[in-house]
C-alpha cells in the first residue's frame, strides 16, 4: 500500500463510528467520559481542545502519516465527527500566532460522548488509540504489558473481517467463542464446557496439563451455528455481562472480549446477531484494553 493510500485510509477508517451501533455500553462510556473529558464539560460548559504543532507531530508518528500536515489539516480531518458528536471548530490570531481549536459541547447521549472521547484521544493521546484491521501484523496493541497499563486507558478500534476475506491468508476468521456469562440475578454460567464444545474443551485441558495455554482446539473446531446455539440454549435470563474469546492469530492466541449489557438488550443480540452474522459479515468494535489482553466493549457495529 502506498503512503498516499495509507493517509486516505487514516481519514476514512473511523467513519463507521458515525453509524448506529448494534450495541453501546452507555454506563461505561458515561464513566469514561467523566474521567477523560471532565464532568463540567458535560453539565456546565463546553471544553476547548487547541490543536498545536506538537500534537500534529505525535499524530503523524503514531498513525504513520508521511505527508506534511498542519493543525488546520487535523481540524479538517475531524470535522465530520464534530458534526455528529456535538461540537464545532474555530480559529483566531492572538499575539501574532494562529490558533486552531475544537470545541466540544455539553452532551449526554452515549454515542456522541464516544465520538468526543475518540476526538480527545486522537488529538491529545494518539499513542493510546489504535485502529486495527490485520490482527496478525498489528500486534503492538497487546504484546506490550507496560503500554497497556500506562494511563490514560488504551482505546482500540477493531475492524474484523468477513469470512470470505480471510480465505488462504494468515488472518483468522472473526470467531466469537462464548466462554461465560452472568445473569442480572447474579447467576454465572460457563459456556465453553457445553457438550457441543466437548472435544475442543478436552483437547485444551490436555494442553493446559502440558503447560500450554491455547484456544487453538476451539479455533480448529469452530462452528458459528454451534456457538450461537450454545448461547441461545444456555442463557435463560437477562444478561449482565457475557465473555467471548476472539482469535488474534491462527496459533491459538486470543483476547477476551466482554460485553456488559446490564440486562438492557435482547439475548439474541449476543447470539445470532453477533456471533453468527459477525462471522459471516465481519464486525467492528470499539473498546478499552486491559492486560492478558482483554477488551471491554464500548460499542459494536455490524457490517
PDB file of N, CA and C in Angstrom, residues 185-244:
ATOM      1  N   UNK A 185     -29.640 -11.710  37.775  1.00  0.00           N
ATOM      2  CA  UNK A 185     -29.954 -12.216  39.116  1.00  0.00           C
ATOM      3  C   UNK A 185     -28.724 -12.721  39.852  1.00  0.00           C
ATOM      4  N   UNK A 186     -27.538 -12.589  39.232  1.00  0.00           N
ATOM      5  CA  UNK A 186     -26.291 -12.980  39.883  1.00  0.00           C
ATOM      6  C   UNK A 186     -25.795 -14.371  39.519  1.00  0.00           C
ATOM      7  N   UNK A 187     -26.577 -15.162  38.797  1.00  0.00           N
ATOM      8  CA  UNK A 187     -26.147 -16.499  38.409  1.00  0.00           C
ATOM      9  C   UNK A 187     -25.093 -16.409  37.306  1.00  0.00           C
ATOM     10  N   UNK A 188     -24.019 -17.187  37.452  1.00  0.00           N
ATOM     11  CA  UNK A 188     -22.940 -17.229  36.471  1.00  0.00           C
ATOM     12  C   UNK A 188     -22.895 -18.608  35.833  1.00  0.00           C
ATOM     13  N   UNK A 189     -22.765 -18.656  34.512  1.00  0.00           N
ATOM     14  CA  UNK A 189     -22.720 -19.928  33.798  1.00  0.00           C
ATOM     15  C   UNK A 189     -21.480 -19.986  32.920  1.00  0.00           C
ATOM     16  N   UNK A 190     -20.898 -21.199  32.799  1.00  0.00           N
ATOM     17  CA  UNK A 190     -19.835 -21.443  31.842  1.00  0.00           C
ATOM     18  C   UNK A 190     -20.460 -21.873  30.525  1.00  0.00           C
ATOM     19  N   UNK A 191     -19.917 -21.399  29.444  1.00  0.00           N
ATOM     20  CA  UNK A 191     -20.441 -21.726  28.123  1.00  0.00           C
ATOM     21  C   UNK A 191     -19.495 -22.614  27.311  1.00  0.00           C
ATOM     22  N   UNK A 192     -18.195 -22.483  27.541  1.00  0.00           N
ATOM     23  CA  UNK A 192     -17.238 -23.228  26.718  1.00  0.00           C
ATOM     24  C   UNK A 192     -17.128 -24.698  27.112  1.00  0.00           C
ATOM     25  N   UNK A 193     -17.806 -25.103  28.209  1.00  0.00           N
ATOM     26  CA  UNK A 193     -17.813 -26.515  28.604  1.00  0.00           C
ATOM     27  C   UNK A 193     -19.039 -27.256  28.058  1.00  0.00           C
ATOM     28  N   UNK A 194     -19.851 -26.591  27.270  1.00  0.00           N
ATOM     29  CA  UNK A 194     -21.037 -27.216  26.691  1.00  0.00           C
ATOM     30  C   UNK A 194     -20.649 -28.442  25.861  1.00  0.00           C
ATOM     31  N   UNK A 195     -21.574 -29.412  25.767  1.00  0.00           N
ATOM     32  CA  UNK A 195     -21.307 -30.654  25.035  1.00  0.00           C
ATOM     33  C   UNK A 195     -20.887 -30.394  23.589  1.00  0.00           C
ATOM     34  N   UNK A 196     -21.396 -29.335  22.978  1.00  0.00           N
ATOM     35  CA  UNK A 196     -21.042 -29.036  21.592  1.00  0.00           C
ATOM     36  C   UNK A 196     -19.579 -28.628  21.440  1.00  0.00           C
ATOM     37  N   UNK A 197     -18.963 -28.240  22.559  1.00  0.00           N
ATOM     38  CA  UNK A 197     -17.545 -27.891  22.567  1.00  0.00           C
ATOM     39  C   UNK A 197     -16.691 -28.977  23.224  1.00  0.00           C
ATOM     40  N   UNK A 198     -17.272 -30.127  23.525  1.00  0.00           N
ATOM     41  CA  UNK A 198     -16.633 -31.115  24.381  1.00  0.00           C
ATOM     42  C   UNK A 198     -15.253 -31.532  23.886  1.00  0.00           C
ATOM     43  N   UNK A 199     -15.140 -31.859  22.598  1.00  0.00           N
ATOM     44  CA  UNK A 199     -13.862 -32.313  22.057  1.00  0.00           C
ATOM     45  C   UNK A 199     -12.797 -31.219  22.173  1.00  0.00           C
ATOM     46  N   UNK A 200     -13.147 -30.007  21.787  1.00  0.00           N
ATOM     47  CA  UNK A 200     -12.203 -28.891  21.873  1.00  0.00           C
ATOM     48  C   UNK A 200     -11.830 -28.604  23.324  1.00  0.00           C
ATOM     49  N   UNK A 201     -12.813 -28.697  24.218  1.00  0.00           N
ATOM     50  CA  UNK A 201     -12.563 -28.451  25.639  1.00  0.00           C
ATOM     51  C   UNK A 201     -11.568 -29.464  26.196  1.00  0.00           C
ATOM     52  N   UNK A 202     -11.746 -30.741  25.875  1.00  0.00           N
ATOM     53  CA  UNK A 202     -10.853 -31.779  26.368  1.00  0.00           C
ATOM     54  C   UNK A 202      -9.441 -31.603  25.828  1.00  0.00           C
ATOM     55  N   UNK A 203      -9.339 -31.245  24.551  1.00  0.00           N
ATOM     56  CA  UNK A 203      -8.013 -31.009  23.964  1.00  0.00           C
ATOM     57  C   UNK A 203      -7.318 -29.831  24.629  1.00  0.00           C
ATOM     58  N   UNK A 204      -8.083 -28.789  24.929  1.00  0.00           N
ATOM     59  CA  UNK A 204      -7.491 -27.622  25.595  1.00  0.00           C
ATOM     60  C   UNK A 204      -7.017 -27.987  26.993  1.00  0.00           C
ATOM     61  N   UNK A 205      -7.797 -28.809  27.716  1.00  0.00           N
ATOM     62  CA  UNK A 205      -7.396 -29.237  29.054  1.00  0.00           C
ATOM     63  C   UNK A 205      -6.105 -30.041  29.002  1.00  0.00           C
ATOM     64  N   UNK A 206      -5.929 -30.869  27.982  1.00  0.00           N
ATOM     65  CA  UNK A 206      -4.695 -31.633  27.825  1.00  0.00           C
ATOM     66  C   UNK A 206      -3.508 -30.704  27.571  1.00  0.00           C
ATOM     67  N   UNK A 207      -3.711 -29.681  26.772  1.00  0.00           N
ATOM     68  CA  UNK A 207      -2.653 -28.713  26.521  1.00  0.00           C
ATOM     69  C   UNK A 207      -2.279 -27.967  27.798  1.00  0.00           C
ATOM     70  N   UNK A 208      -3.275 -27.642  28.623  1.00  0.00           N
ATOM     71  CA  UNK A 208      -3.019 -26.939  29.883  1.00  0.00           C
ATOM     72  C   UNK A 208      -2.171 -27.793  30.814  1.00  0.00           C
ATOM     73  N   UNK A 209      -2.402 -29.102  30.824  1.00  0.00           N
ATOM     74  CA  UNK A 209      -1.608 -30.011  31.660  1.00  0.00           C
ATOM     75  C   UNK A 209      -0.144 -30.011  31.233  1.00  0.00           C
ATOM     76  N   UNK A 210       0.093 -29.713  29.958  1.00  0.00           N
ATOM     77  CA  UNK A 210       1.452 -29.660  29.432  1.00  0.00           C
ATOM     78  C   UNK A 210       2.048 -28.261  29.534  1.00  0.00           C
ATOM     79  N   UNK A 211       1.319 -27.364  30.209  1.00  0.00           N
ATOM     80  CA  UNK A 211       1.815 -26.010  30.397  1.00  0.00           C
ATOM     81  C   UNK A 211       1.580 -25.091  29.228  1.00  0.00           C
ATOM     82  N   UNK A 212       0.679 -25.456  28.316  1.00  0.00           N
ATOM     83  CA  UNK A 212       0.386 -24.625  27.152  1.00  0.00           C
ATOM     84  C   UNK A 212      -1.027 -24.059  27.262  1.00  0.00           C
ATOM     85  N   UNK A 213      -1.105 -22.753  27.314  1.00  0.00           N
ATOM     86  CA  UNK A 213      -2.404 -22.073  27.394  1.00  0.00           C
ATOM     87  C   UNK A 213      -2.808 -21.668  25.987  1.00  0.00           C
ATOM     88  N   UNK A 214      -3.702 -22.447  25.363  1.00  0.00           N
ATOM     89  CA  UNK A 214      -4.062 -22.194  23.975  1.00  0.00           C
ATOM     90  C   UNK A 214      -5.528 -22.527  23.737  1.00  0.00           C
ATOM     91  N   UNK A 215      -6.156 -21.704  22.896  1.00  0.00           N
ATOM     92  CA  UNK A 215      -7.535 -21.938  22.471  1.00  0.00           C
ATOM     93  C   UNK A 215      -7.587 -22.505  21.050  1.00  0.00           C
ATOM     94  N   UNK A 216      -6.436 -22.983  20.561  1.00  0.00           N
ATOM     95  CA  UNK A 216      -6.377 -23.479  19.199  1.00  0.00           C
ATOM     96  C   UNK A 216      -7.389 -24.594  18.910  1.00  0.00           C
ATOM     97  N   UNK A 217      -7.619 -25.560  19.832  1.00  0.00           N
ATOM     98  CA  UNK A 217      -8.635 -26.585  19.549  1.00  0.00           C
ATOM     99  C   UNK A 217     -10.018 -25.994  19.273  1.00  0.00           C
ATOM    100  N   UNK A 218     -10.361 -24.914  19.955  1.00  0.00           N
ATOM    101  CA  UNK A 218     -11.648 -24.270  19.721  1.00  0.00           C
ATOM    102  C   UNK A 218     -11.678 -23.593  18.353  1.00  0.00           C
ATOM    103  N   UNK A 219     -10.548 -23.028  17.945  1.00  0.00           N
ATOM    104  CA  UNK A 219     -10.497 -22.369  16.644  1.00  0.00           C
ATOM    105  C   UNK A 219     -10.634 -23.388  15.516  1.00  0.00           C
ATOM    106  N   UNK A 220      -9.971 -24.524  15.665  1.00  0.00           N
ATOM    107  CA  UNK A 220     -10.000 -25.537  14.618  1.00  0.00           C
ATOM    108  C   UNK A 220     -11.373 -26.185  14.479  1.00  0.00           C
ATOM    109  N   UNK A 221     -12.113 -26.256  15.589  1.00  0.00           N
ATOM    110  CA  UNK A 221     -13.426 -26.912  15.556  1.00  0.00           C
ATOM    111  C   UNK A 221     -14.575 -25.918  15.496  1.00  0.00           C
ATOM    112  N   UNK A 222     -14.256 -24.650  15.290  1.00  0.00           N
ATOM    113  CA  UNK A 222     -15.286 -23.608  15.417  1.00  0.00           C
ATOM    114  C   UNK A 222     -16.402 -23.747  14.388  1.00  0.00           C
ATOM    115  N   UNK A 223     -17.608 -23.676  14.881  1.00  0.00           N
ATOM    116  CA  UNK A 223     -18.817 -23.644  14.057  1.00  0.00           C
ATOM    117  C   UNK A 223     -19.680 -22.506  14.586  1.00  0.00           C
ATOM    118  N   UNK A 224     -19.902 -21.448  13.819  1.00  0.00           N
ATOM    119  CA  UNK A 224     -20.658 -20.297  14.334  1.00  0.00           C
ATOM    120  C   UNK A 224     -22.084 -20.655  14.736  1.00  0.00           C
ATOM    121  N   UNK A 225     -22.667 -21.671  14.083  1.00  0.00           N
ATOM    122  CA  UNK A 225     -24.026 -22.080  14.450  1.00  0.00           C
ATOM    123  C   UNK A 225     -24.034 -22.751  15.816  1.00  0.00           C
ATOM    124  N   UNK A 226     -23.029 -23.607  16.087  1.00  0.00           N
ATOM    125  CA  UNK A 226     -22.914 -24.223  17.412  1.00  0.00           C
ATOM    126  C   UNK A 226     -22.724 -23.158  18.484  1.00  0.00           C
ATOM    127  N   UNK A 227     -21.839 -22.204  18.213  1.00  0.00           N
ATOM    128  CA  UNK A 227     -21.578 -21.144  19.193  1.00  0.00           C
ATOM    129  C   UNK A 227     -22.836 -20.335  19.472  1.00  0.00           C
ATOM    130  N   UNK A 228     -23.608 -20.092  18.421  1.00  0.00           N
ATOM    131  CA  UNK A 228     -24.877 -19.359  18.574  1.00  0.00           C
ATOM    132  C   UNK A 228     -25.860 -20.153  19.426  1.00  0.00           C
ATOM    133  N   UNK A 229     -25.996 -21.445  19.124  1.00  0.00           N
ATOM    134  CA  UNK A 229     -26.976 -22.272  19.831  1.00  0.00           C
ATOM    135  C   UNK A 229     -26.591 -22.502  21.286  1.00  0.00           C
ATOM    136  N   UNK A 230     -25.295 -22.545  21.589  1.00  0.00           N
ATOM    137  CA  UNK A 230     -24.859 -22.670  22.987  1.00  0.00           C
ATOM    138  C   UNK A 230     -25.395 -21.500  23.809  1.00  0.00           C
ATOM    139  N   UNK A 231     -25.298 -20.307  23.259  1.00  0.00           N
ATOM    140  CA  UNK A 231     -25.801 -19.122  23.971  1.00  0.00           C
ATOM    141  C   UNK A 231     -27.317 -19.174  24.073  1.00  0.00           C
ATOM    142  N   UNK A 232     -27.983 -19.468  22.974  1.00  0.00           N
ATOM    143  CA  UNK A 232     -29.452 -19.480  22.967  1.00  0.00           C
ATOM    144  C   UNK A 232     -30.024 -20.532  23.910  1.00  0.00           C
ATOM    145  N   UNK A 233     -29.364 -21.697  23.993  1.00  0.00           N
ATOM    146  CA  UNK A 233     -29.884 -22.785  24.814  1.00  0.00           C
ATOM    147  C   UNK A 233     -29.512 -22.655  26.287  1.00  0.00           C
ATOM    148  N   UNK A 234     -28.432 -21.937  26.581  1.00  0.00           N
ATOM    149  CA  UNK A 234     -27.943 -21.848  27.965  1.00  0.00           C
ATOM    150  C   UNK A 234     -28.450 -20.614  28.685  1.00  0.00           C
ATOM    151  N   UNK A 235     -28.518 -19.498  27.976  1.00  0.00           N
ATOM    152  CA  UNK A 235     -28.915 -18.238  28.606  1.00  0.00           C
ATOM    153  C   UNK A 235     -30.425 -18.229  28.816  1.00  0.00           C
ATOM    154  N   UNK A 236     -30.830 -18.180  30.067  1.00  0.00           N
ATOM    155  CA  UNK A 236     -32.261 -18.221  30.382  1.00  0.00           C
ATOM    156  C   UNK A 236     -32.767 -16.940  31.028  1.00  0.00           C
ATOM    157  N   UNK A 237     -31.869 -16.030  31.362  1.00  0.00           N
ATOM    158  CA  UNK A 237     -32.278 -14.771  31.969  1.00  0.00           C
ATOM    159  C   UNK A 237     -31.615 -13.602  31.273  1.00  0.00           C
ATOM    160  N   UNK A 238     -31.904 -12.401  31.731  1.00  0.00           N
ATOM    161  CA  UNK A 238     -31.295 -11.206  31.167  1.00  0.00           C
ATOM    162  C   UNK A 238     -29.786 -11.205  31.450  1.00  0.00           C
ATOM    163  N   UNK A 239     -28.994 -10.817  30.449  1.00  0.00           N
ATOM    164  CA  UNK A 239     -27.542 -10.878  30.549  1.00  0.00           C
ATOM    165  C   UNK A 239     -26.989  -9.621  31.217  1.00  0.00           C
ATOM    166  N   UNK A 240     -26.225  -9.808  32.293  1.00  0.00           N
ATOM    167  CA  UNK A 240     -25.478  -8.717  32.922  1.00  0.00           C
ATOM    168  C   UNK A 240     -24.191  -8.468  32.139  1.00  0.00           C
ATOM    169  N   UNK A 241     -23.435  -9.537  31.912  1.00  0.00           N
ATOM    170  CA  UNK A 241     -22.256  -9.479  31.044  1.00  0.00           C
ATOM    171  C   UNK A 241     -22.051 -10.832  30.391  1.00  0.00           C
ATOM    172  N   UNK A 242     -21.339 -10.837  29.267  1.00  0.00           N
ATOM    173  CA  UNK A 242     -21.017 -12.073  28.565  1.00  0.00           C
ATOM    174  C   UNK A 242     -19.613 -11.949  27.978  1.00  0.00           C
ATOM    175  N   UNK A 243     -18.816 -13.019  28.150  1.00  0.00           N
ATOM    176  CA  UNK A 243     -17.440 -13.043  27.667  1.00  0.00           C
ATOM    177  C   UNK A 243     -17.294 -13.963  26.459  1.00  0.00           C
ATOM    178  N   UNK A 244     -16.422 -13.571  25.555  1.00  0.00           N
ATOM    179  CA  UNK A 244     -16.055 -14.382  24.404  1.00  0.00           C
ATOM    180  C   UNK A 244     -14.535 -14.418  24.298  1.00  0.00           C
TER     181      UNK A 244
END
